[in-house]
Amino acid sequence: MRKPDPCVLVIFGASGDLTARKLIPALYEMRAAGTLPSNLKVLGVSRREKSDDGWRDELAASAKQHAKGWDAAKWKDFASCIHYFAGDAAQGAMYPALADRLREFDESAGTKGNRLFYLSVAPELYEAIVDRISEAELVTEGKRWCSISPGDRSWQRIIIEKPFGHDEASAASLNRALGRVFEEEAIYRIDHYLGKEVVQAMLVLRFANTMFEPVWNHRYIDHVQITAAETVGVGNRTAFYDQTGAIRDMIQSHLLQIFAFVAMEPPTTMTADDIRAEKIKAVRAIRPTLPDAVAAHGVLGQYAAASTEGAYAELAGVAKGSTTETFAAIRLHVDNWRWAGTPFYIRSGKCLARKCTEVVVQFKPPAADLFRGVPHASGGVEGNRLVIEIAPAQRTRLRFESKVPGTPLTIAGVEMQADFDKQFGVQALEAYGPLLVDAMRGDQSLYKHRLEVEGGWVAVMPFLDAMSAPIRKSIASNYAQGSWGPAAADAMMARDGRVWHNE
Ligand SMILES: NC(=O)c1ccc[n+]([C@@H]2O[C@H](COP(=O)([O-])OP(=O)(O)OC[C@H]3O[C@@H](n4cnc5c(N)ncnc54)[C@H](OP(=O)(O)O)[C@@H]3O)[C@@H](O)[C@H]2O)c1
C-alpha cells in the first residue's frame, strides 16, 4: 500500500462544525496511529480572524471531546502542523497571500507543492472556490501524473463534501465546473459512510469468501433491505433539512453507495478504477421508476408530535405546509442478469424506533419444503438471512434454520454472529480519517466517481420530481415518533408479500 504523500491539507470552512467535530479529531486519530505523513501541514481557511494558537486551542477542546484516545502530548505534536489563514475564499483577493503561505510550507516543511483542498463550506460556495483556486493557478500539475508515479511531481486534489448537487441537473453542473479545473482522478467526492469499516468489509465478505458469491444473485436472494434509521429528530437543523429531506440527505448519497457495494459485480482487481467501474455499472443498472409507478414504489412521511420533540411540520424553521420528508422508503429494481426480479428496498428516517444502519439480505426459501407440517418455533420458516450491521454495532449475523434439540422434531431459527469490535478488539476510528489518508495516497476506491453521483440522482429523481407530488400529499404527522415509519411503508412491503426487518 502506498504511503501518504507529504502535502498541505487546505480546509476551506475552517471555523465550521465539520472541521472541529470530524476532520480535526479524525486527523488527530490518524496521527496518533502513525498513519499521517510526517511532513503534513493543515491550513484552515475561513473569514473570521484567528491566530494559529487561537485556532489550535479551539480544536483541542473539540478533539478532546470527539477523538478516541485523547493524549495531551500526542495532541501537542499534531497541533504543531496546524495553521490558520483568514480570508474570504469566494473572493480572489486573498489568494496571492494564500499561495505565498503554501510555498512557505513547501520550503519549511517539504510539502513538495502537493495540495489537498477540502471544501468544508456551504455547497453554494463550491463552484466559486474552485474557480478562484483555478484563477490563482494553484492547480499546476495534472494529477494523472502523480497518481501513477508519485516521484517528484506535485499534485493538487480536491475533496468535495455532500450534498453534491440538489438534483440531477445541479450535480451535473457541479461536475462540469470541477472538471474545468481538476481531472476526474483529482476529484474526491467524499461520503463518510464509505470510511466505515463494515462497508469496506463488505467487499471482503463478498469476494474473499467462496460461500457467498455463488448465491449472491436473483436465483437465491429474495430481496435486499438497506436501512438507515435514527431515533433523533431534525432538532435545530430545520433550515438545512427542510430544503433537503430524507431522500437527498441519506438515500441519494449514503444508501445508494452501500447499495453499490452490495449489488456490484466482482472487480477485476482491487484497484480504485476497477472497483469504481463496477459500482458505476451497478448504479446505472437501476431501473428508472416511471411516474405512474412512483406511488407504488415509494412512501414518504413526517413524524408527529411527541413529548421529546414537536411534530416536524410545526418546528421553528420548517416552512408552513412543508412536504419535506423525514422518512422515505423506496423500492428499486436492478436491470441486469444478477439482480433481475430481486428488489432492493431502501429506507431512511428520523425519530424511528431504533438507531441502526444495516443491510439485510433475505434469501429465498429452499426449493423443496421437506419439513412441511413440522412445527416451527417462530410460527413459520423465515429462511436464511444475512444482516450486515454497519452502525452503531459493526456486526454480521447469519440466520439459518435448525432443529431444536429433543423430540419431537421442531425447527427454530438460530444466528451466527461476527462482531468486529469484539473479534478484533479494535475500536473503529472516525470514518473521515482513513478517507483523508486515502486522498493523500491518491486512492479513490472509497470516493465517488462523477457517474456514480449522477446515476444516484437519476435513480431518486422520480421520487423528487413534481410528478411525485401525490406521494407528498398528506404526509404531515403520518408516523409516530419511536415507530418504524408510516403504515404505508409496511403496506408497500405487504403488497409484495414481505416485511421490514425491524429487529
Ligand atoms: N457538519 C457535518 O457534520 C457535515 C456532515 C456532512 C457534510 N457536511 C457538509 O460540510 C460542509 C460544511 O459543513 P459545516 O457543518 O461545517 O458548516 P458550517 O458549520 O456552517 O461551517 C462552514 C464554515 O465556512 C466558513 N465560510 C463561510 N463562507 C466562507 C467564505 N466565503 N470563505 C471562507 N470560509 C467561509 C464559515 O466560517 P467564517 O464565518 O469564519 O468564514 C463557516 O464556519 C457543508 O457543505 C455540509 O453540507 C457537514
Coordinates of C-alpha atoms and ligand atoms in Angstrom, one line a residue:
M1 CA 0.0 0.0 0.0
R2 CA 1.4 3.4 -0.9
K3 CA 2.3 5.7 1.9
P4 CA 0.5 9.1 2.0
D5 CA 2.5 11.8 0.3
P6 CA 3.7 15.0 2.1
C7 CA 1.1 17.7 1.4
V8 CA -0.7 20.7 2.7
L9 CA -4.4 20.0 3.5
V10 CA -6.2 23.2 2.9
I11 CA -9.5 23.2 4.7
F12 CA -11.9 25.8 3.4
G13 CA -14.5 26.3 6.1
A14 CA -12.1 26.0 9.0
S15 CA -14.3 27.6 11.6
G16 CA -17.2 25.3 10.9
D17 CA -18.8 22.4 12.6
L18 CA -17.4 19.7 10.3
T19 CA -13.8 20.8 10.7
A20 CA -14.0 20.9 14.5
R21 CA -16.1 17.9 15.2
K22 CA -15.0 15.4 12.5
L23 CA -12.0 16.4 10.4
I24 CA -9.5 17.5 13.0
P25 CA -10.4 14.7 15.5
A26 CA -10.1 12.2 12.6
L27 CA -6.7 13.6 11.6
Y28 CA -5.5 13.5 15.2
E29 CA -6.5 9.9 15.5
M30 CA -4.6 9.1 12.3
R31 CA -1.6 10.9 13.5
A32 CA -1.7 9.0 16.8
A33 CA -2.0 5.8 14.8
G34 CA 1.1 6.8 12.9
T35 CA -0.7 6.9 9.5
L36 CA -0.2 10.5 8.5
P37 CA 2.8 11.7 6.5
S38 CA 5.3 13.3 9.0
N39 CA 5.5 16.4 6.8
L40 CA 1.8 17.2 6.7
K41 CA 0.6 20.7 7.1
V42 CA -3.0 21.6 7.8
L43 CA -4.1 25.1 6.8
G44 CA -7.6 26.1 7.8
V45 CA -9.2 28.9 5.8
S46 CA -12.3 30.9 6.8
R47 CA -13.3 34.5 7.1
R48 CA -13.1 35.2 10.8
E49 CA -9.8 36.3 12.3
K50 CA -7.9 33.9 14.5
S51 CA -4.3 33.2 15.3
D52 CA -2.7 29.8 14.8
D53 CA -2.7 29.3 18.5
G54 CA -6.3 30.5 18.9
W55 CA -7.5 28.0 16.4
R56 CA -5.4 25.2 17.9
D57 CA -7.0 25.9 21.3
E58 CA -10.5 25.7 19.9
L59 CA -9.7 22.5 18.1
A60 CA -8.0 20.9 21.1
A61 CA -11.3 21.4 23.1
S62 CA -13.3 19.7 20.3
A63 CA -10.7 16.9 19.7
K64 CA -10.7 16.1 23.4
Q65 CA -14.5 15.6 23.1
H66 CA -14.7 13.8 19.8
A67 CA -11.4 11.9 19.2
K68 CA -10.7 8.5 20.5
G69 CA -7.7 8.1 22.8
W70 CA -7.0 11.7 23.8
D71 CA -3.4 12.3 24.9
A72 CA -2.2 15.8 25.5
A73 CA 1.4 15.1 24.3
K74 CA 0.2 13.5 21.1
W75 CA -2.1 16.4 20.5
K76 CA 0.7 18.9 21.1
D77 CA 2.8 17.0 18.5
F78 CA -0.1 17.0 16.0
A79 CA -1.2 20.6 16.7
S80 CA 2.2 21.9 15.6
C81 CA 1.3 21.2 12.0
I82 CA -2.0 23.1 12.2
H83 CA -2.2 26.7 10.9
Y84 CA -4.9 29.2 10.2
F85 CA -5.4 31.7 7.4
A86 CA -8.2 34.3 7.5
G87 CA -9.9 35.2 4.2
D88 CA -12.9 35.1 2.0
A89 CA -12.3 32.1 -0.2
A90 CA -15.0 33.1 -2.6
Q91 CA -13.1 36.3 -3.5
G92 CA -9.8 36.3 -5.4
A93 CA -8.1 38.9 -3.2
M94 CA -6.8 36.5 -0.6
Y95 CA -5.3 34.0 -3.0
P96 CA -1.9 35.6 -3.6
A97 CA -1.2 35.6 0.1
L98 CA -2.6 32.0 0.4
A99 CA -0.2 30.9 -2.4
D100 CA 2.7 32.5 -0.6
R101 CA 1.8 30.7 2.6
L102 CA 1.6 27.4 0.7
R103 CA 5.0 28.0 -0.8
E104 CA 6.5 28.7 2.6
F105 CA 5.3 25.3 3.7
D106 CA 6.9 23.7 0.7
E107 CA 10.2 25.2 1.8
S108 CA 9.9 24.9 5.6
A109 CA 8.1 21.5 5.8
G110 CA 8.9 19.8 2.5
T111 CA 5.3 19.6 1.3
K112 CA 6.5 19.5 -2.3
G113 CA 3.8 21.5 -3.9
N114 CA 1.2 18.8 -3.1
R115 CA -2.2 20.3 -2.1
L116 CA -5.3 18.6 -0.8
F117 CA -8.1 21.2 -0.9
Y118 CA -11.1 20.3 1.3
L119 CA -14.3 22.2 0.6
S120 CA -16.0 22.1 4.0
V121 CA -18.2 25.1 3.2
A122 CA -21.8 25.6 2.2
P123 CA -22.4 24.0 -1.2
E124 CA -23.3 27.4 -2.7
L125 CA -19.6 28.2 -2.4
Y126 CA -18.2 25.1 -4.1
E127 CA -18.1 26.5 -7.6
A128 CA -16.8 29.9 -6.6
I129 CA -13.9 28.5 -4.6
V130 CA -13.0 26.1 -7.4
D131 CA -12.9 29.0 -9.8
R132 CA -10.7 31.1 -7.5
I133 CA -8.3 28.2 -7.0
S134 CA -8.0 27.9 -10.8
E135 CA -7.6 31.7 -11.3
A136 CA -4.9 31.8 -8.7
E137 CA -3.1 29.0 -10.6
L138 CA -2.9 26.8 -7.6
V139 CA -3.5 23.8 -9.8
T140 CA -0.3 23.3 -11.5
E141 CA 0.0 19.7 -12.4
G142 CA -2.4 17.2 -13.9
K143 CA -2.9 14.7 -11.1
R144 CA -2.8 12.0 -13.7
W145 CA 1.0 12.1 -13.4
C146 CA 1.2 11.8 -9.7
S147 CA -1.4 9.2 -9.1
I148 CA 0.5 6.9 -11.4
S149 CA 4.1 7.6 -10.3
P150 CA 4.4 9.7 -7.2
G151 CA 8.1 10.8 -7.7
D152 CA 8.9 14.4 -7.7
R153 CA 5.8 15.8 -9.4
S154 CA 3.4 17.7 -7.3
W155 CA -0.3 17.0 -7.2
Q156 CA -3.4 19.0 -6.4
R157 CA -6.6 17.2 -5.4
I158 CA -9.9 18.4 -4.1
I159 CA -12.3 16.8 -1.7
I160 CA -16.0 17.8 -2.0
E161 CA -18.4 17.4 0.8
K162 CA -22.0 16.3 0.4
P163 CA -24.5 17.4 -0.7
F164 CA -23.2 17.0 -4.2
G165 CA -25.9 18.8 -6.1
H166 CA -29.6 19.3 -5.2
D167 CA -30.8 17.3 -8.1
E168 CA -29.6 15.6 -11.3
A169 CA -29.0 18.9 -13.2
S170 CA -27.2 20.7 -10.4
A171 CA -24.9 17.7 -9.8
A172 CA -24.0 17.5 -13.4
S173 CA -23.4 21.2 -13.5
L174 CA -21.1 21.0 -10.4
N175 CA -19.2 18.1 -12.1
R176 CA -18.7 20.2 -15.2
A177 CA -17.4 23.1 -13.0
L178 CA -14.9 20.8 -11.2
G179 CA -13.9 19.2 -14.5
R180 CA -12.8 22.5 -15.9
V181 CA -10.2 22.8 -13.2
F182 CA -9.4 19.3 -12.0
E183 CA -9.2 16.0 -13.8
E184 CA -11.5 13.2 -12.5
E185 CA -8.6 11.5 -10.9
A186 CA -8.0 14.5 -8.7
I187 CA -11.7 14.9 -7.6
Y188 CA -12.6 13.2 -4.4
R189 CA -16.3 13.2 -3.7
I190 CA -16.5 12.2 -0.1
D191 CA -19.1 10.0 1.5
H192 CA -18.0 9.3 5.1
Y193 CA -20.2 6.2 5.1
L194 CA -17.6 4.6 2.9
G195 CA -15.0 5.2 5.5
K196 CA -16.9 2.9 7.9
E197 CA -15.1 -0.4 8.3
V198 CA -18.1 -2.6 7.6
V199 CA -18.8 -1.1 4.2
Q200 CA -15.3 -2.0 3.1
A201 CA -15.6 -5.3 4.9
M202 CA -18.5 -6.0 2.5
L203 CA -16.0 -6.3 -0.3
V204 CA -14.0 -8.8 1.7
L205 CA -17.1 -10.7 2.8
R206 CA -18.3 -11.0 -0.8
F207 CA -15.1 -11.5 -2.7
A208 CA -12.7 -13.2 -0.2
N209 CA -15.1 -16.0 0.6
T210 CA -16.3 -18.8 -1.5
M211 CA -19.7 -19.3 0.1
F212 CA -21.4 -16.0 -0.6
E213 CA -20.7 -15.1 -4.2
P214 CA -22.3 -18.2 -5.8
V215 CA -25.6 -17.4 -4.1
W216 CA -25.4 -13.6 -4.4
N217 CA -28.0 -13.2 -7.1
H218 CA -31.6 -13.3 -8.0
R219 CA -31.8 -17.1 -8.0
Y220 CA -31.1 -17.3 -4.3
I221 CA -31.8 -13.8 -2.9
D222 CA -35.4 -12.9 -2.5
H223 CA -34.8 -9.2 -1.7
V224 CA -32.4 -6.8 -0.1
Q225 CA -33.2 -4.1 2.5
I226 CA -30.9 -1.2 3.2
T227 CA -32.0 0.9 6.3
A228 CA -30.5 4.0 7.9
A229 CA -32.7 4.8 10.9
E230 CA -32.2 7.5 13.5
T231 CA -34.0 7.9 16.8
V232 CA -33.5 11.6 16.9
G233 CA -35.4 14.3 15.0
V234 CA -34.3 17.2 13.0
G235 CA -33.6 19.3 16.1
N236 CA -32.2 22.8 15.3
R237 CA -31.2 21.9 11.7
T238 CA -34.6 22.7 10.2
A239 CA -33.3 25.4 7.9
F240 CA -31.0 22.9 6.2
Y241 CA -33.3 19.9 6.5
D242 CA -36.4 21.5 5.1
Q243 CA -34.6 22.1 1.8
T244 CA -33.2 18.6 1.8
G245 CA -35.3 15.7 3.2
A246 CA -34.5 12.0 3.7
I247 CA -34.1 11.1 0.0
R248 CA -31.5 13.8 -0.7
D249 CA -29.8 13.7 2.7
M250 CA -29.5 9.9 3.1
I251 CA -30.8 7.8 0.2
Q252 CA -29.2 9.5 -2.8
S253 CA -25.9 9.8 -1.1
H254 CA -25.0 7.2 1.6
L255 CA -27.5 4.5 1.0
L256 CA -27.0 4.2 -2.8
Q257 CA -23.3 3.9 -2.1
I258 CA -24.0 1.0 0.2
F259 CA -26.3 -0.4 -2.5
A260 CA -23.5 -0.2 -5.0
F261 CA -21.2 -2.3 -2.8
V262 CA -24.0 -4.9 -2.4
A263 CA -25.0 -5.0 -6.0
M264 CA -21.8 -4.6 -7.9
E265 CA -20.0 -7.4 -9.9
P266 CA -16.6 -8.5 -8.7
P267 CA -14.0 -6.0 -9.8
T268 CA -11.2 -7.4 -12.0
T269 CA -8.7 -6.2 -9.4
M270 CA -9.0 -4.3 -6.1
T271 CA -7.8 -1.1 -7.6
A272 CA -9.8 2.1 -7.4
D273 CA -10.5 2.2 -11.1
D274 CA -11.8 -1.4 -11.2
I275 CA -13.9 -1.0 -8.0
R276 CA -15.4 2.2 -9.2
A277 CA -16.1 0.8 -12.7
E278 CA -18.3 -1.9 -11.1
K279 CA -20.0 0.5 -8.8
I280 CA -20.9 2.8 -11.6
K281 CA -22.4 -0.1 -13.6
A282 CA -24.5 -1.2 -10.6
V283 CA -25.9 2.3 -10.0
R284 CA -26.6 2.8 -13.7
A285 CA -28.4 -0.5 -13.9
I286 CA -31.1 0.8 -11.5
R287 CA -34.3 0.8 -13.5
P288 CA -35.8 4.3 -13.8
T289 CA -39.1 4.4 -11.8
L290 CA -41.8 5.6 -14.2
P291 CA -44.0 8.4 -13.0
D292 CA -47.1 6.3 -12.7
A293 CA -45.2 3.7 -10.6
V294 CA -43.8 6.2 -8.1
A295 CA -46.8 5.9 -5.7
A296 CA -46.5 2.1 -5.6
H297 CA -42.7 2.2 -5.2
G298 CA -42.3 4.9 -2.7
V299 CA -43.6 6.1 0.7
L300 CA -42.8 9.4 2.4
G301 CA -43.6 10.6 5.9
Q302 CA -43.1 13.2 8.5
Y303 CA -43.0 12.5 12.2
A304 CA -45.8 13.5 14.5
A305 CA -45.5 15.3 17.8
A306 CA -44.2 13.5 20.9
S307 CA -43.1 14.6 24.3
T308 CA -39.5 14.7 23.2
E309 CA -39.9 16.8 20.1
G310 CA -42.8 18.6 18.4
A311 CA -44.2 17.4 15.0
Y312 CA -41.8 18.1 12.2
A313 CA -44.3 20.3 10.4
E314 CA -44.6 22.6 13.5
L315 CA -40.9 23.1 14.2
A316 CA -39.5 26.6 14.0
G317 CA -37.8 27.0 10.7
V318 CA -40.0 24.5 8.8
A319 CA -42.0 26.2 6.0
K320 CA -45.7 26.2 6.6
G321 CA -47.3 23.3 4.8
S322 CA -43.8 21.8 4.2
T323 CA -43.9 18.5 2.3
T324 CA -40.2 17.7 3.0
E325 CA -40.0 14.0 4.1
T326 CA -38.4 12.9 7.4
F327 CA -39.0 9.3 6.3
A328 CA -38.7 7.7 2.9
A329 CA -38.9 4.1 1.7
I330 CA -38.3 3.3 -1.9
R331 CA -38.2 0.1 -3.9
L332 CA -35.7 -0.1 -6.7
H333 CA -35.1 -2.8 -9.3
V334 CA -31.8 -3.5 -11.0
D335 CA -31.9 -4.4 -14.6
N336 CA -29.1 -6.8 -15.0
W337 CA -28.6 -10.6 -15.1
R338 CA -27.6 -10.8 -11.5
W339 CA -30.5 -9.0 -9.9
A340 CA -33.4 -9.3 -12.3
G341 CA -36.5 -9.8 -10.2
T342 CA -34.8 -9.1 -6.8
P343 CA -36.0 -5.8 -5.4
F344 CA -33.9 -3.5 -3.2
Y345 CA -35.9 -1.7 -0.5
I346 CA -34.1 1.3 0.8
R347 CA -35.4 3.4 3.7
S348 CA -34.3 6.1 6.0
G349 CA -36.0 8.2 8.6
K350 CA -35.8 10.3 11.7
C351 CA -37.4 9.6 15.1
L352 CA -37.7 5.9 14.3
A353 CA -37.7 3.1 16.8
R354 CA -34.1 2.2 16.8
K355 CA -30.8 3.7 15.6
C356 CA -29.3 1.5 13.0
T357 CA -27.7 1.4 9.6
E358 CA -27.8 -2.1 8.2
V359 CA -28.1 -4.2 5.1
V360 CA -30.4 -7.2 5.2
V361 CA -30.0 -9.9 2.5
Q362 CA -33.1 -12.1 2.6
F363 CA -32.6 -15.5 0.9
K364 CA -35.3 -17.4 -0.9
P365 CA -36.9 -20.4 0.8
P366 CA -35.4 -23.8 0.0
A367 CA -36.5 -25.2 -3.4
A368 CA -38.3 -28.1 -1.8
D369 CA -40.0 -27.9 1.6
L370 CA -39.3 -31.3 3.1
F371 CA -40.4 -30.0 6.5
R372 CA -43.9 -29.1 5.6
G373 CA -46.1 -29.6 8.7
V374 CA -43.2 -29.6 11.1
P375 CA -43.7 -27.1 13.9
H376 CA -41.6 -24.0 13.8
A377 CA -40.8 -22.2 17.0
S378 CA -41.4 -18.8 15.4
G379 CA -44.6 -19.8 13.7
G380 CA -43.1 -20.3 10.2
V381 CA -39.9 -20.6 8.2
E382 CA -38.2 -17.2 7.8
G383 CA -35.4 -18.5 5.6
N384 CA -31.7 -17.6 5.6
R385 CA -30.9 -14.0 6.3
L386 CA -27.6 -12.2 6.3
V387 CA -27.7 -9.0 8.3
I388 CA -24.7 -6.7 7.9
E389 CA -24.9 -4.1 10.7
I390 CA -22.9 -1.0 9.9
A391 CA -23.8 1.2 12.9
P392 CA -23.9 1.5 15.8
A393 CA -22.7 -2.1 16.1
Q394 CA -20.3 -3.4 13.5
R395 CA -21.6 -6.9 13.2
T396 CA -22.6 -9.5 10.7
R397 CA -25.3 -12.0 11.5
L398 CA -26.3 -15.1 9.6
R399 CA -29.7 -16.6 10.4
F400 CA -30.5 -20.2 9.5
E401 CA -33.0 -22.9 10.4
S402 CA -32.0 -25.5 13.0
K403 CA -33.5 -28.5 14.8
V404 CA -34.5 -27.7 18.4
P405 CA -32.7 -30.4 20.5
G406 CA -35.0 -33.1 21.8
T407 CA -38.1 -34.6 20.3
P408 CA -40.5 -34.3 18.6
L409 CA -38.9 -32.6 15.6
T410 CA -39.3 -28.8 15.9
I411 CA -37.5 -26.2 13.8
A412 CA -36.2 -22.8 15.1
G413 CA -34.1 -20.1 13.6
V414 CA -30.6 -19.6 15.0
E415 CA -28.0 -17.0 14.4
M416 CA -24.2 -16.9 13.9
Q417 CA -22.6 -13.6 14.7
A418 CA -19.3 -12.0 13.9
D419 CA -18.9 -8.9 16.0
F420 CA -16.0 -6.9 14.5
D421 CA -15.3 -4.9 17.7
K422 CA -15.2 -8.0 19.9
Q423 CA -13.5 -10.3 17.4
F424 CA -10.6 -8.0 16.5
G425 CA -10.6 -5.9 19.7
V426 CA -10.1 -2.8 17.7
Q427 CA -12.1 0.4 18.2
A428 CA -13.5 1.7 14.9
L429 CA -11.8 5.0 14.0
E430 CA -13.7 8.1 12.9
A431 CA -14.6 7.3 9.3
Y432 CA -13.1 10.6 7.9
G433 CA -9.5 9.7 9.0
P434 CA -8.9 6.7 6.7
L435 CA -10.6 8.6 3.8
L436 CA -8.3 11.6 4.2
V437 CA -5.3 9.4 4.3
D438 CA -6.6 7.7 1.1
A439 CA -6.8 11.1 -0.6
M440 CA -3.2 11.8 0.4
R441 CA -2.2 8.5 -1.1
G442 CA -4.1 9.1 -4.3
D443 CA -6.5 6.2 -3.7
Q444 CA -10.0 6.9 -4.9
S445 CA -11.5 3.5 -4.2
L446 CA -13.8 4.8 -1.4
Y447 CA -14.7 8.1 -3.2
K448 CA -17.5 8.5 -5.6
H449 CA -17.0 8.9 -9.4
R450 CA -18.9 11.5 -11.3
L451 CA -21.0 8.9 -12.9
E452 CA -22.0 7.3 -9.6
V453 CA -23.2 10.6 -8.3
E454 CA -25.2 11.4 -11.4
G455 CA -26.5 7.8 -11.6
G456 CA -27.7 8.1 -8.0
W457 CA -29.6 11.3 -8.8
V458 CA -31.2 9.7 -11.8
A459 CA -32.4 6.8 -9.6
V460 CA -34.1 9.1 -7.0
M461 CA -35.3 11.9 -9.2
P462 CA -38.7 10.2 -9.9
F463 CA -39.4 10.3 -6.2
L464 CA -38.4 14.0 -6.0
D465 CA -40.0 15.3 -9.2
A466 CA -43.2 17.3 -9.4
M467 CA -44.7 14.1 -10.8
S468 CA -44.2 12.6 -7.3
A469 CA -46.3 15.3 -5.7
P470 CA -49.2 12.8 -4.9
I471 CA -46.9 10.8 -2.6
R472 CA -46.1 14.0 -0.7
K473 CA -49.7 14.9 -0.1
S474 CA -51.0 14.3 3.5
I475 CA -47.7 13.2 4.9
A476 CA -47.8 15.7 7.8
S477 CA -47.6 13.7 11.1
N478 CA -48.2 10.4 9.3
Y479 CA -46.0 8.4 11.6
A480 CA -45.4 8.4 15.4
Q481 CA -42.0 9.1 16.9
G482 CA -40.5 5.9 18.0
S483 CA -42.3 3.8 15.4
W484 CA -40.9 2.4 12.2
G485 CA -42.4 5.0 9.9
P486 CA -45.8 5.4 8.2
A487 CA -48.2 2.4 8.0
A488 CA -48.0 2.8 4.2
A489 CA -44.3 1.6 4.3
D490 CA -45.5 -1.6 5.8
A491 CA -48.3 -1.8 3.3
M492 CA -45.8 -1.4 0.5
M493 CA -43.9 -4.4 1.7
A494 CA -47.1 -6.4 2.5
R495 CA -48.2 -5.9 -1.2
D496 CA -45.0 -7.7 -2.2
G497 CA -45.5 -10.4 0.5
R498 CA -42.6 -9.2 2.6
V499 CA -41.9 -7.4 5.9
W500 CA -39.3 -4.9 7.0
H501 CA -36.6 -6.3 9.2
N502 CA -37.2 -4.3 12.4
E503 CA -35.4 -6.5 14.9
Ligands
LIG1 N1 -21.3 19.2 9.9 C1 -21.4 18.0 9.5 O1 -21.4 17.0 10.3 C2 -21.5 17.7 8.0 C3 -21.7 16.3 7.6 C4 -21.7 16.1 6.2 C5 -21.5 17.1 5.3 N2 -21.3 18.4 5.7 C6 -21.1 19.4 4.7 O2 -19.8 20.0 5.0 C7 -19.9 21.4 4.7 C8 -19.5 22.2 5.9 O3 -20.5 21.9 6.9 P1 -20.4 22.6 8.4 O4 -21.5 21.9 9.2 O5 -19.0 22.6 8.9 O6 -20.9 24.1 8.1 P2 -20.6 25.4 9.0 O7 -20.6 25.0 10.4 O8 -21.6 26.4 8.5 O9 -19.2 25.8 8.6 C9 -18.9 26.4 7.3 C10 -17.8 27.4 7.6 O10 -17.4 28.0 6.3 C11 -16.9 29.3 6.6 N3 -17.1 30.2 5.5 C12 -18.3 30.6 5.0 N4 -18.2 31.4 4.0 C13 -16.8 31.4 3.7 C14 -16.0 32.1 2.7 N5 -16.6 32.8 1.8 N6 -14.7 31.8 2.8 C15 -14.2 31.1 3.7 N7 -14.9 30.4 4.7 C16 -16.2 30.6 4.7 C17 -17.6 29.8 7.8 O11 -16.7 30.4 8.7 P3 -16.4 32.0 8.7 O12 -17.7 32.6 9.0 O13 -15.3 32.2 9.7 O14 -16.0 32.3 7.3 C18 -18.2 28.6 8.5 O15 -17.7 28.4 9.8 C19 -21.3 21.7 4.2 O16 -21.3 21.5 2.8 C20 -22.1 20.5 4.8 O17 -23.2 20.2 4.0 C21 -21.3 18.7 7.1

